[in-house]
Coordinates of C-alpha atoms in Angstrom, one line a residue:
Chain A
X1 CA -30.5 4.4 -2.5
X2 CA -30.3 8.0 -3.7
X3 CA -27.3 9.8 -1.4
X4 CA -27.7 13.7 -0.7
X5 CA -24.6 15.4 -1.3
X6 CA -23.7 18.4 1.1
X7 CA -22.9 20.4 -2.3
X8 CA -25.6 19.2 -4.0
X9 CA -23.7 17.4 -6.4
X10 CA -25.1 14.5 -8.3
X11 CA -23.3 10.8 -7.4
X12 CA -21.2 11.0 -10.7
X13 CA -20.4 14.8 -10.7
X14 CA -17.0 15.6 -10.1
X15 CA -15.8 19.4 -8.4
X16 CA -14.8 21.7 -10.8
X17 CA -11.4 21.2 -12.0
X18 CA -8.9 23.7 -13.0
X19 CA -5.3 23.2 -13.7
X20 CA -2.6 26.1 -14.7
X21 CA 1.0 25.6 -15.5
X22 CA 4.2 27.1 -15.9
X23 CA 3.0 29.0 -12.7
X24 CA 6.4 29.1 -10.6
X25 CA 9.6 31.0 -12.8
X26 CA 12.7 29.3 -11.2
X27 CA 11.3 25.7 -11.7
X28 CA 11.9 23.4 -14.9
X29 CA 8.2 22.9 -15.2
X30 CA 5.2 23.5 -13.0
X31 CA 1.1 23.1 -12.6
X32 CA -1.3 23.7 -10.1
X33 CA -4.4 21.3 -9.8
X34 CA -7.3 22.2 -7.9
X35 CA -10.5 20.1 -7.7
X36 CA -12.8 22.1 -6.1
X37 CA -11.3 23.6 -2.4
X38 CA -8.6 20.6 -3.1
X39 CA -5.4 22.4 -4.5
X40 CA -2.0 21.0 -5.0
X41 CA 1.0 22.9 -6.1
X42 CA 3.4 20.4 -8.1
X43 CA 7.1 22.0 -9.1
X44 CA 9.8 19.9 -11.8
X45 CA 13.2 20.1 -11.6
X46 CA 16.0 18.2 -13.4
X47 CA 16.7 15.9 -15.3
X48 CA 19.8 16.3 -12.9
X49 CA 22.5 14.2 -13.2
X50 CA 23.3 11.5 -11.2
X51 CA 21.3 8.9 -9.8
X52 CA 20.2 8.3 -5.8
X53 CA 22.2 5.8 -4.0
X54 CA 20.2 2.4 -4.1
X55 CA 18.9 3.3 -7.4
X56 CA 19.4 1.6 -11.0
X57 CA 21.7 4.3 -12.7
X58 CA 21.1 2.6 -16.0
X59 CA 17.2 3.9 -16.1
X60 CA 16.3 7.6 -14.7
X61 CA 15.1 8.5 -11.3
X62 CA 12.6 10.0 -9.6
X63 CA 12.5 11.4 -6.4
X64 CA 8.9 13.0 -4.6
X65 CA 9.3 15.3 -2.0
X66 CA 5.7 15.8 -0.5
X67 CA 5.1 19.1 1.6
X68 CA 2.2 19.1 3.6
X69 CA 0.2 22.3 4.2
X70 CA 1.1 23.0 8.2
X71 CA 3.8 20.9 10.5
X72 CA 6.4 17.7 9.9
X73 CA 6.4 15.3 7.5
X74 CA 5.2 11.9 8.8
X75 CA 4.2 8.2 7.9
X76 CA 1.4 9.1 5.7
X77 CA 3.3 11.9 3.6
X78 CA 6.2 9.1 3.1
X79 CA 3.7 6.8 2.4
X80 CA 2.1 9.1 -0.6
X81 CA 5.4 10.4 -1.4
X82 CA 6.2 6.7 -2.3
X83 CA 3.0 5.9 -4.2
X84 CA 3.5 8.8 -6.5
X85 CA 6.8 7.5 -7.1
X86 CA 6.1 4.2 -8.1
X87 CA 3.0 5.7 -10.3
X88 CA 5.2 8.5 -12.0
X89 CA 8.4 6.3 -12.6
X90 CA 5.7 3.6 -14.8
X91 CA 4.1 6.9 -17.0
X92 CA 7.9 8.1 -17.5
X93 CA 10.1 6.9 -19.9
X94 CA 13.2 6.2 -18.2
X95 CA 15.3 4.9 -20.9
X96 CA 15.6 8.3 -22.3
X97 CA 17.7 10.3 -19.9
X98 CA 19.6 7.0 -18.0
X99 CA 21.7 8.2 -15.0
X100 CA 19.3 11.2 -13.8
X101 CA 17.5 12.2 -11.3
X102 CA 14.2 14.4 -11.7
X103 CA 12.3 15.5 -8.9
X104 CA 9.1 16.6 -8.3
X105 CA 8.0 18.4 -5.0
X106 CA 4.4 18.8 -4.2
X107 CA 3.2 21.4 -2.1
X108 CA -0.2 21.1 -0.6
X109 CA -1.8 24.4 -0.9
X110 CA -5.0 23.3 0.6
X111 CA -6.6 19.5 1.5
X112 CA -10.5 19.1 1.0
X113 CA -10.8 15.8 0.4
X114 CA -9.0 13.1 -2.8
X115 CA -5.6 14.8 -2.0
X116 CA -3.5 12.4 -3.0
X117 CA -5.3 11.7 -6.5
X118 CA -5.4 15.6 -6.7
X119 CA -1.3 15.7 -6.4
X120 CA -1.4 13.0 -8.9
X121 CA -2.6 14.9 -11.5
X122 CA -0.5 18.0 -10.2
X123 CA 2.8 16.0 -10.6
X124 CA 1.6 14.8 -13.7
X125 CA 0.6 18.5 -15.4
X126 CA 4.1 19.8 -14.2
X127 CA 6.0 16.6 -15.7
X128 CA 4.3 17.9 -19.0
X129 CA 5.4 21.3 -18.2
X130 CA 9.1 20.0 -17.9
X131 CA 8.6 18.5 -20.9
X132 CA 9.6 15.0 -19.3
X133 CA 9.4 11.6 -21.8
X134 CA 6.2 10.0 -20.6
X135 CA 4.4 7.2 -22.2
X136 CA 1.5 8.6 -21.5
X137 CA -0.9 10.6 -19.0
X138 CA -2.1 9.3 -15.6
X139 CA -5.6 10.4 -14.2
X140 CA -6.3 9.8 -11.0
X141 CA -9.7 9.5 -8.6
X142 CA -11.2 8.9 -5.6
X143 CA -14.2 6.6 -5.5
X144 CA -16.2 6.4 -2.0
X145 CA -18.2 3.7 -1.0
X146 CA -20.9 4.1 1.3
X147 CA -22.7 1.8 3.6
X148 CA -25.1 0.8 1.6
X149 CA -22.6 -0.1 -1.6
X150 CA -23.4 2.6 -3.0
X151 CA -20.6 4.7 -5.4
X152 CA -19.8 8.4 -4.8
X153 CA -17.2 10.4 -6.6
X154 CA -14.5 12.4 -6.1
X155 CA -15.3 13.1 -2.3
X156 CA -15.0 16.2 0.1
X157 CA -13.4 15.8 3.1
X158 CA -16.2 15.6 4.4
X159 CA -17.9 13.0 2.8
X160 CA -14.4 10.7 3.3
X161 CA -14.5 10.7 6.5
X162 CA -18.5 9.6 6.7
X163 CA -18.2 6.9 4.0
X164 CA -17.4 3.4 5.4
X165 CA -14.3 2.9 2.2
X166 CA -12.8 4.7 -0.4
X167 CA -11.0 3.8 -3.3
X168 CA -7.7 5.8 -4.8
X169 CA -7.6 4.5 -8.2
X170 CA -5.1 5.9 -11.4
X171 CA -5.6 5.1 -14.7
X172 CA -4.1 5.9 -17.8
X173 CA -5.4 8.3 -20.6
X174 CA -6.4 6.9 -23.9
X175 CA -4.0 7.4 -26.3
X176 CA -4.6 9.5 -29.5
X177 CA -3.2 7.4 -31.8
X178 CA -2.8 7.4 -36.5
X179 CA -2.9 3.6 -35.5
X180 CA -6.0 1.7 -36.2
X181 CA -8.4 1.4 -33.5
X182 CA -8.2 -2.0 -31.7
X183 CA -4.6 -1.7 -31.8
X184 CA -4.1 -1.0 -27.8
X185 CA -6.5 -3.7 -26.7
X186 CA -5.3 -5.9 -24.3
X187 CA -7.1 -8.8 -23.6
X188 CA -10.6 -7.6 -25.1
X189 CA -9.8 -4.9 -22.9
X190 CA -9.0 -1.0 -24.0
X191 CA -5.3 0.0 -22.4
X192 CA -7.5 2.7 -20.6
X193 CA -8.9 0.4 -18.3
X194 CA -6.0 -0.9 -16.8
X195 CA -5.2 0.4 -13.5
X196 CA -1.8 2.1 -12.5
X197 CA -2.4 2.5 -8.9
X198 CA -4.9 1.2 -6.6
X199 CA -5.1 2.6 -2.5
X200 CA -8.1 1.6 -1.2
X201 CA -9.2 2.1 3.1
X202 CA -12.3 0.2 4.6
X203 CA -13.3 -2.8 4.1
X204 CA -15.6 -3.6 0.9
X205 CA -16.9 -6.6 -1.3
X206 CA -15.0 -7.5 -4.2
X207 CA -17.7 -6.9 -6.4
X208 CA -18.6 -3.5 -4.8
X209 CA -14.6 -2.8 -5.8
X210 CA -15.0 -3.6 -9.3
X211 CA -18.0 -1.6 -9.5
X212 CA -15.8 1.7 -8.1
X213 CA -13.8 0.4 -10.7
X214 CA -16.0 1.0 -13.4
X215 CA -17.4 4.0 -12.0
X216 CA -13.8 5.3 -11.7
X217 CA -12.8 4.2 -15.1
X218 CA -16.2 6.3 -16.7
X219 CA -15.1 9.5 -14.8
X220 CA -11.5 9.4 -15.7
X221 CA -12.3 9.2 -19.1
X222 CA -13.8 13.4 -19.0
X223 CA -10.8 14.1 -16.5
X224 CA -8.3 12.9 -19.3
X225 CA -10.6 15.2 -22.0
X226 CA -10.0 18.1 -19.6
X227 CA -6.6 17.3 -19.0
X228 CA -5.4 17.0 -22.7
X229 CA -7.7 20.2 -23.3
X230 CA -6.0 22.3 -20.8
X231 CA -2.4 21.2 -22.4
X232 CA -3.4 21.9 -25.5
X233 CA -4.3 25.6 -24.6
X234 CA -1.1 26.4 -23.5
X235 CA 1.3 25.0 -25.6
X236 CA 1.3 28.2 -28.2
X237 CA 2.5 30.0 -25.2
X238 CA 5.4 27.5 -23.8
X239 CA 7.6 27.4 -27.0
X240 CA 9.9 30.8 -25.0
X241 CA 10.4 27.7 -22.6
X242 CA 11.9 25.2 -25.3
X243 CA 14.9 26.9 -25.8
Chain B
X1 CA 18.2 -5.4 -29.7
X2 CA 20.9 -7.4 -30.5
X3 CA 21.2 -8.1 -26.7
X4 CA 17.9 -10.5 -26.1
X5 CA 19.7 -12.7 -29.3
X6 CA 22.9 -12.6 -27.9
X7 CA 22.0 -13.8 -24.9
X8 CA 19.9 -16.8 -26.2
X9 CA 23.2 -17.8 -28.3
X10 CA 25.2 -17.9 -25.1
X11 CA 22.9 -19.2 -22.7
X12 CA 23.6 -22.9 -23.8
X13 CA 27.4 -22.1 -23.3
X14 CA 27.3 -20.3 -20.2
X15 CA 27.3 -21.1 -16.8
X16 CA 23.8 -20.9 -14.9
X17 CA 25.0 -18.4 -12.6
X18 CA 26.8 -16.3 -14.6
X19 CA 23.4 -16.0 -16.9
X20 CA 21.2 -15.2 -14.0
X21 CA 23.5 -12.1 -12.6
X22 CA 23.9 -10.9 -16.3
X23 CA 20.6 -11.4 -17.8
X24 CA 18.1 -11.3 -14.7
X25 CA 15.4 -11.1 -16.2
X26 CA 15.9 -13.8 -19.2
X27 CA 16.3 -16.0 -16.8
X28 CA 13.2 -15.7 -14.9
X29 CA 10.9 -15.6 -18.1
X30 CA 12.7 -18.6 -19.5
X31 CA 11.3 -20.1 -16.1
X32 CA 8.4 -18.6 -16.2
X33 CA 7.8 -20.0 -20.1
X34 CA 7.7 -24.0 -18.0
X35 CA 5.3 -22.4 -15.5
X36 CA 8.3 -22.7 -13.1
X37 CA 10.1 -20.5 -10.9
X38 CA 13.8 -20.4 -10.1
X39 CA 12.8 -21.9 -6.5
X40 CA 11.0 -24.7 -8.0
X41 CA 7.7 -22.9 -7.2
X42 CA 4.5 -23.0 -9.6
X43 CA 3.9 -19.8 -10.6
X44 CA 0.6 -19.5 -8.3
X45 CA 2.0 -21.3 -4.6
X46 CA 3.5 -19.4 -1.7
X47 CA 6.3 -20.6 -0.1
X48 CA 6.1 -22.1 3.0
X49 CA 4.8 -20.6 5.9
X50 CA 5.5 -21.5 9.5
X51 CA 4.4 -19.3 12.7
X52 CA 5.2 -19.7 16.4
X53 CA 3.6 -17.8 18.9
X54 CA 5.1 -17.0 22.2
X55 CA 8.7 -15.9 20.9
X56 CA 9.1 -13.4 23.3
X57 CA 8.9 -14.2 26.9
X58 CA 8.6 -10.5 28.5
X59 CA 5.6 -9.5 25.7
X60 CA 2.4 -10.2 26.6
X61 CA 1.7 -11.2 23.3
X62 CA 4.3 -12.5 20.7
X63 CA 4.7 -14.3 17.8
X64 CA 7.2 -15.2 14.7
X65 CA 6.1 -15.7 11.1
X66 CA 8.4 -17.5 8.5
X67 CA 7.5 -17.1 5.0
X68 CA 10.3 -18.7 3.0
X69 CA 13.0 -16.9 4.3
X70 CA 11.1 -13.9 5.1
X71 CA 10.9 -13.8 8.9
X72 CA 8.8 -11.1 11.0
X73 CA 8.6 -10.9 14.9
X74 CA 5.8 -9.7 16.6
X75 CA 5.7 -8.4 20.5
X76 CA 2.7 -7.1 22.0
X77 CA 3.1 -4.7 25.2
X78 CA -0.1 -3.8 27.0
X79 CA 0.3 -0.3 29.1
X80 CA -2.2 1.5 30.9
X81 CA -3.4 5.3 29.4
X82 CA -6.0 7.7 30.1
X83 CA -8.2 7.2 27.2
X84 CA -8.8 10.3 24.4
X85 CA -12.4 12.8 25.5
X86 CA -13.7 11.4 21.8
X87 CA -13.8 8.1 22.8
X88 CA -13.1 7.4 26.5
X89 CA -14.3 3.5 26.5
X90 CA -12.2 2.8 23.4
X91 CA -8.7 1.7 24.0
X92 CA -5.7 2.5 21.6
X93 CA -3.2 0.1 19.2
X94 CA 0.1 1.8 18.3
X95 CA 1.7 0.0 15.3
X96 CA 5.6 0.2 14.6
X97 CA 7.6 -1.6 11.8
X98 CA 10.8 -1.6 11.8
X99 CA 13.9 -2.5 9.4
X100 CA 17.1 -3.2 11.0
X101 CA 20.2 -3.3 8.7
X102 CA 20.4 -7.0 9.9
X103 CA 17.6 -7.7 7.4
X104 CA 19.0 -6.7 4.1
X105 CA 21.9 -5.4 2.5
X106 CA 19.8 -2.2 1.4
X107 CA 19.6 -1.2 4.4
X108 CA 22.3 1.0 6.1
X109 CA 22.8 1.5 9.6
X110 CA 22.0 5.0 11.1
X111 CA 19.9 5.6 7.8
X112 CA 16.4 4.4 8.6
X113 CA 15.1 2.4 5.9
X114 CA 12.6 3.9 3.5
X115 CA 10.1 1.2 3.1
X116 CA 9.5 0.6 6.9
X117 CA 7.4 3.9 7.2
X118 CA 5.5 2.8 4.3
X119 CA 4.7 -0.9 5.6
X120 CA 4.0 0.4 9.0
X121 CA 1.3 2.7 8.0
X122 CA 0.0 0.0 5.6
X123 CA -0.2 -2.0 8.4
X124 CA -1.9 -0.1 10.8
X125 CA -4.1 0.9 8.1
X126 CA -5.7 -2.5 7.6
X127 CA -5.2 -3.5 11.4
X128 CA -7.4 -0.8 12.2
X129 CA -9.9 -0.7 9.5
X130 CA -10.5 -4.1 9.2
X131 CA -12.5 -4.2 12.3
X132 CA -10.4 -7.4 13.4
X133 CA -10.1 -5.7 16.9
X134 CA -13.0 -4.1 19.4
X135 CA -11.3 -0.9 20.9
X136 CA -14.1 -0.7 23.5
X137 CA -12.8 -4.3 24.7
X138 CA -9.4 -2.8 25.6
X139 CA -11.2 -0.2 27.9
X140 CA -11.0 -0.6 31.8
X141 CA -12.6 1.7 33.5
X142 CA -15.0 3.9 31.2
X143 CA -13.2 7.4 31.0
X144 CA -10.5 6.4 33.6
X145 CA -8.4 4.2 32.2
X146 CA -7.7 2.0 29.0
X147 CA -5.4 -0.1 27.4
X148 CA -2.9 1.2 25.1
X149 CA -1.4 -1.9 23.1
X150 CA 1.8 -1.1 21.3
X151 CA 3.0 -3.8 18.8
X152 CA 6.4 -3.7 17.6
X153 CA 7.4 -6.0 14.2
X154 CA 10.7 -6.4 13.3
X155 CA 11.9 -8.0 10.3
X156 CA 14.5 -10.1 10.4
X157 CA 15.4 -11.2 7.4
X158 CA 13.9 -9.2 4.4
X159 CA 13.3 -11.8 1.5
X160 CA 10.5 -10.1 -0.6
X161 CA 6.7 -9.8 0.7
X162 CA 7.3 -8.0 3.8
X163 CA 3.8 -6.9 4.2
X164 CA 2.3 -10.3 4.4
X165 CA 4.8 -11.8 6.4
X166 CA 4.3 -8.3 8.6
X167 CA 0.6 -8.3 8.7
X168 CA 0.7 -12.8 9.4
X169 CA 3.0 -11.9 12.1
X170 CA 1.1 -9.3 14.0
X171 CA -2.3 -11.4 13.7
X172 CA -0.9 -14.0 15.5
X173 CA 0.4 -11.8 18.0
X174 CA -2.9 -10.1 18.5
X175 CA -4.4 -14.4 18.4
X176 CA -1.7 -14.9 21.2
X177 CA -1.9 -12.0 23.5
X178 CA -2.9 -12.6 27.3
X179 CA -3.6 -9.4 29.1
X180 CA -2.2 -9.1 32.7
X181 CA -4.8 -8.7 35.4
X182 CA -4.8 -5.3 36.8
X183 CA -6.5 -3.9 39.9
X184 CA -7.0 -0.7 41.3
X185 CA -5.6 0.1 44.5
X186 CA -7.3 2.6 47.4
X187 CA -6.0 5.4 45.3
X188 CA -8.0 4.9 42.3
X189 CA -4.5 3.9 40.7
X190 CA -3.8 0.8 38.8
X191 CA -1.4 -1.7 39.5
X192 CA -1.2 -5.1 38.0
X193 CA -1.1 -8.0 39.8
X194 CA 1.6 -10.4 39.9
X195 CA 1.0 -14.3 38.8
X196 CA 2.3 -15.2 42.9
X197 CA -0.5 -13.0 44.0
X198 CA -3.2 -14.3 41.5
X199 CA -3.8 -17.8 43.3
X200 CA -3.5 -16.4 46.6
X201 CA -6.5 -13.9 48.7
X202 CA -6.5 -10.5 47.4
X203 CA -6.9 -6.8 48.8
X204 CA -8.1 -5.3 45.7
X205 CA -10.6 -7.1 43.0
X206 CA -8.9 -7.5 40.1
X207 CA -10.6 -4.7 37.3
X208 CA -10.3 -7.5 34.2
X209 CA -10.7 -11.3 35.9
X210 CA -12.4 -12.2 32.8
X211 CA -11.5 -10.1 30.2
X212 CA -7.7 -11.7 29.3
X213 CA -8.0 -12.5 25.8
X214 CA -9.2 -10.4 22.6
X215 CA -11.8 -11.6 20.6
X216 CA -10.7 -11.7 17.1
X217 CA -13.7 -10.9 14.6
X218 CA -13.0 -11.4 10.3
X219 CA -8.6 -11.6 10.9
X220 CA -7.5 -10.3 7.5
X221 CA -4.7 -12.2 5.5
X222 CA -3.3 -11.1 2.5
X223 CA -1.4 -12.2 -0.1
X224 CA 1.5 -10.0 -2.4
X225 CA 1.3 -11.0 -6.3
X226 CA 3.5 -9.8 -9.0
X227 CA 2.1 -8.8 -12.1
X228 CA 4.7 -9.6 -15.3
X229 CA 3.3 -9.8 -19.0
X230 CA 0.3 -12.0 -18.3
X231 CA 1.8 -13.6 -15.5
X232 CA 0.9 -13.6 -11.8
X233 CA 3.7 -14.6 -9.5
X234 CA 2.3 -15.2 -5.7
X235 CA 4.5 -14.4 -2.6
X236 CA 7.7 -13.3 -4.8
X237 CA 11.4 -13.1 -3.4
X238 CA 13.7 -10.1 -2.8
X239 CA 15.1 -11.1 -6.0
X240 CA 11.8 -11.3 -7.8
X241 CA 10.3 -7.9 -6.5
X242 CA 13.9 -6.3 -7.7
X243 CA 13.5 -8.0 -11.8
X244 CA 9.6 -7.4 -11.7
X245 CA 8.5 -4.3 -10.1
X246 CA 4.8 -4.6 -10.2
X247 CA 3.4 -5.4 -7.3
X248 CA -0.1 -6.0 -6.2
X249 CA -1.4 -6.5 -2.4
X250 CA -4.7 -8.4 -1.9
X251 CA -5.8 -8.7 1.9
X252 CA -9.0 -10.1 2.4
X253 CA -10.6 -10.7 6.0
X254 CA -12.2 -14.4 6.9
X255 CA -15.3 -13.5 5.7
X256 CA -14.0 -13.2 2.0
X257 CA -14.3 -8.8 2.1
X258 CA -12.4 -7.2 0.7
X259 CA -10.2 -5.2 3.6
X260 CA -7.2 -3.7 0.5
X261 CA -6.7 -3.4 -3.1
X262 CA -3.0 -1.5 -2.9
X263 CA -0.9 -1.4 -6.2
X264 CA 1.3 1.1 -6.0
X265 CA 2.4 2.2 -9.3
X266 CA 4.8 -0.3 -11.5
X267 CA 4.7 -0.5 -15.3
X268 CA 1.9 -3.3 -15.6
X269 CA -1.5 -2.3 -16.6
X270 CA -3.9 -4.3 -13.8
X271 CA -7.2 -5.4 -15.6
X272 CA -10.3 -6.6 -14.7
X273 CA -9.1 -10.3 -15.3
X274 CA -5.4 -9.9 -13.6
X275 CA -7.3 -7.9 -10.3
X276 CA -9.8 -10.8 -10.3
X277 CA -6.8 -13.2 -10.7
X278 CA -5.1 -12.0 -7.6
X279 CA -8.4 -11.9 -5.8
X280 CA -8.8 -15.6 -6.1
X281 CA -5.3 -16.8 -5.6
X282 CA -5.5 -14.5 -2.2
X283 CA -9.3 -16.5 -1.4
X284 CA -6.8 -19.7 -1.8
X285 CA -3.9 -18.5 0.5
X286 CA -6.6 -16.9 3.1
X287 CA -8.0 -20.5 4.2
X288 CA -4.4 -21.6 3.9
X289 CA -3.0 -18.6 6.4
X290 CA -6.2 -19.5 8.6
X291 CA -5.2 -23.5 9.1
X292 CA -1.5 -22.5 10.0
X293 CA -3.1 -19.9 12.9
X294 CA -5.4 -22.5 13.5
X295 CA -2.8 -24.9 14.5
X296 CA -0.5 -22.7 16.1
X297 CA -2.7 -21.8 18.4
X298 CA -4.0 -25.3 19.0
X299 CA -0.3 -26.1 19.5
X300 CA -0.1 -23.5 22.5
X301 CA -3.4 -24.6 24.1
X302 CA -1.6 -28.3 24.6
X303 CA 1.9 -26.9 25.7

């Protein structure tokens, strides 16, 4: 059952991740996120005032602009700048700043492979960086199935293309909390496990989805220790940005 | 939080209306608390669905799917192309929704909807990797000439769900689709024959005598839950999917696989229990879709 990997990678071994912020000087707040050859440039502006037409000006807004590498935008960029839409606007709090509008502009730098999970946790780092209310993180991941139901992680382009389904899946990070443990359970369940956003392309079994769930679930859990380690590292040197 | 009180007081006084517009979503939890929706639905049931094929006389395939008020038509046209060098005995589907300003107050004329991108490349996304359709059965001549089958959906009326009510309606346009006979003619070029000249002698063998209809393998149906404190709302209304914002699209195919998982974003957590919840109500409305094809198509067959 044992899948080669082209990279030599192990089933469960994510690329190697790096993540820098406050990388661009005229923007509010900004990361780059780069798993492996995958690398996403993610820029902050606002909160500006004023809401989009169509939108509830009693909560804040956020508005994506995706910008792919080469040529035009088309349905798939709308359709990703849409998703991580929905996914930021439920990490944000938007009671905080009602009557805003905050956008985020992703710029893909180069696309190996899990892009959109990859501008995920781009958008995410820079939100941070703009020092945006959020409830908490999101990490995101690309599961891929291959014929014989067997899981793979965090896919090269490669590898995507060959596998019969993938699976995008975003969860949120566990929560450091002074709060007794057992406190964010819901339903026997830790709030980790729930799932924020879930794309998925070829056709599966439902059980071989809930195991990419699992699978997914396990690896986010290092990708939000690498996440809250890289944030940590930088905050001495992002209090010139506070005032 | 003197609001969710104050609104308690005065929704014994006030008029039903009044407490809908000003306290949306009070009202549809104090529904929700009798396991009841505002349309008289359980929680779990769909509304009703109705589909008639054949809505369009000049497509070759057509059809137009009711869900509730939600209402989709589907037209098929069938043109001939010179297949891709990839894949030259593979025809092609091109998939386009649209969202006219007829179909909601949202939408603007001259501005182009922003969900109808999204839906159509969901669409064509499970359409195409479902497997429901052989490409190599819409080839004519191998490297020559294929089919290239462009199927238009527009929604009508916009009344939450789009994407089921989409994806029902283009199913049963694929289910109803005849394709016309085409021969070629001494040039190598093909022409399609006319229904006068199909009974009658002919110069040229028709190319595709027997190869009229599709064959239809694992048809996916899906099914568009809400996800609201630890409730699951099937098939929800505009006015729902405006109060609740989580959404989460189930399509399974015939066969029970799983074809797409899509939640995209919202500020419900999806568990284990809620994603098998949604899985099971979508099993439910699968064999349901299935019976209404079933009989539209049965209904065409007498006619």
């Amino acid at each position: 059952m044992e899948i080669d990997r082209v990279d030599g990678r192990t089933p469960n071994q994510l690329r190697p991740l790096a993540c820098s912020r406050n990388i661009l000087h005229r923007a509010h707040g900004s990361a780059s996120w780069s798993q492996g050859d995958t690398k996403v440039l993610a820029a902050v502006y606002g909160p500006k005032a004023g809401t989009k037409k169509n939108e509830n000006p009693e909560k804040a807004c956020i508005e994506v602009i995706w910008k792919p590498k080469t040529g035009q935008i088309g349905k798939p960029e709308k359709e990703f700048e849409m998703i991580l839409k929905r996914t930021l606007q439920s990490i944000c709090i938007l009671t905080v700043n009602p009557n805003t509008t905050t956008s985020v502009i992703v710029q893909v730098v180069n696309d190996d492979g899990a892009l959109l999970p990859c501008a995920i946790n781009a958008a995410c780092a820079a939100l941070v960086d703009a020092g945006i209310p959020l409830k908490h993180l999101a990490v995101a991941i690309c599961c891929c199935l291959a014929e014989t139901g067997y899981v793979i992680l965090d896919p090269t382009k490669l590898e995507e293309q060959k596998m019969k389904a993938f699976a995008y899946l975003v969860f949120p990070n566990s929560i450091l909390s002074v709060l007794p443990q057992g406190s964010s359970l819901v339903e026997g369940e830790p709030m980790e496990h729930g799932i924020i956003t879930s794309v998925t392309h070829g056709v599966m079994l439902v059980d071989d989805y809930l195991h990419c769930l699992q699978r997914g679930r396990a690896a986010s859990a290092k990708m939000s220790d690498f996440l809250r380690r890289s944030l940590q590292s930088q905050v001495p040197s992002d209090s010139s940005k506070a005032g | 939080m003197g609001l969710p009180n104050a609104s308690g007081d005065l929704s014994s006084e006030m008029e039903v209306d009044a407490f809908r517009r000003l306290f949306p979503l009070r009202f549809h939890e104090r529904h929700l608390v009798e396991s009841i929706r505002p349309d008289a639905r359980p929680v779990g049931r769909a509304r009703e669905t109705t589909l008639a094929l054949g809505a369009v006389a000049s497509a070759d395939g057509s059809a137009l799917a009711k869900i509730g008020s939600t209402t989709m038509l589907a037209a098929i046209k069938m043109e001939v192309m010179t297949p891709s060098m990839e894949s030259p005995d593979e025809g092609c589907i091109a998939i386009e929704f649209h969202m006219p300003p007829i179909c909601s107050p949202i939408v603007r004329p001259g501005r182009p909807a922003e969900a109808a991108p999204v839906v159509s490349k969901q669409l064509s996304d499970t359409i195409l990797s479902s497997g429901m359709i052989n490409l190599k059965e819409l080839s004519l001549v191998s490297g020559k000439v294929a089919w290239m089958a462009y199927l238009d959906i527009y929604c009508l009326d916009a009344d939450g769900a789009l994407f089921d009510a989409a994806l029902l309606s283009a199913v049963a346009a694929f289910s109803h689709l005849k394709i016309p006979v085409v021969s070629l003619n001494d040039d190598g070029r093909v022409v399609v024959v006319s229904e006068e000249q199909e009974g009658g002698k002919l110069e040229n063998e028709p190319v595709n005598k027997e190869k009229r209809k599709l064959t239809l393998s694992s048809i996916p149906f899906s099914l568009t839950c809400i996800l609201h404190k630890n409730y699951i709302l099937a098939d929800p209304t505009a006015e729902e999917e405006s109060i609740m914002e989580t959404l989460v699209t189930v399509v399974l195919d015939s066969s029970g696989q799983l074809v797409s998982l899509y939640k995209p974003g919202g500020p419900v957590l999806a568990y284990s229990s809620a994603v098998q919840d949604c899985v099971a109500l979508t099993r439910h409305r699968v064999k349901e879709l299935q019976k209404i094809l079933n009989e539209a198509m049965s209904d065409m067959e007498v006619d």
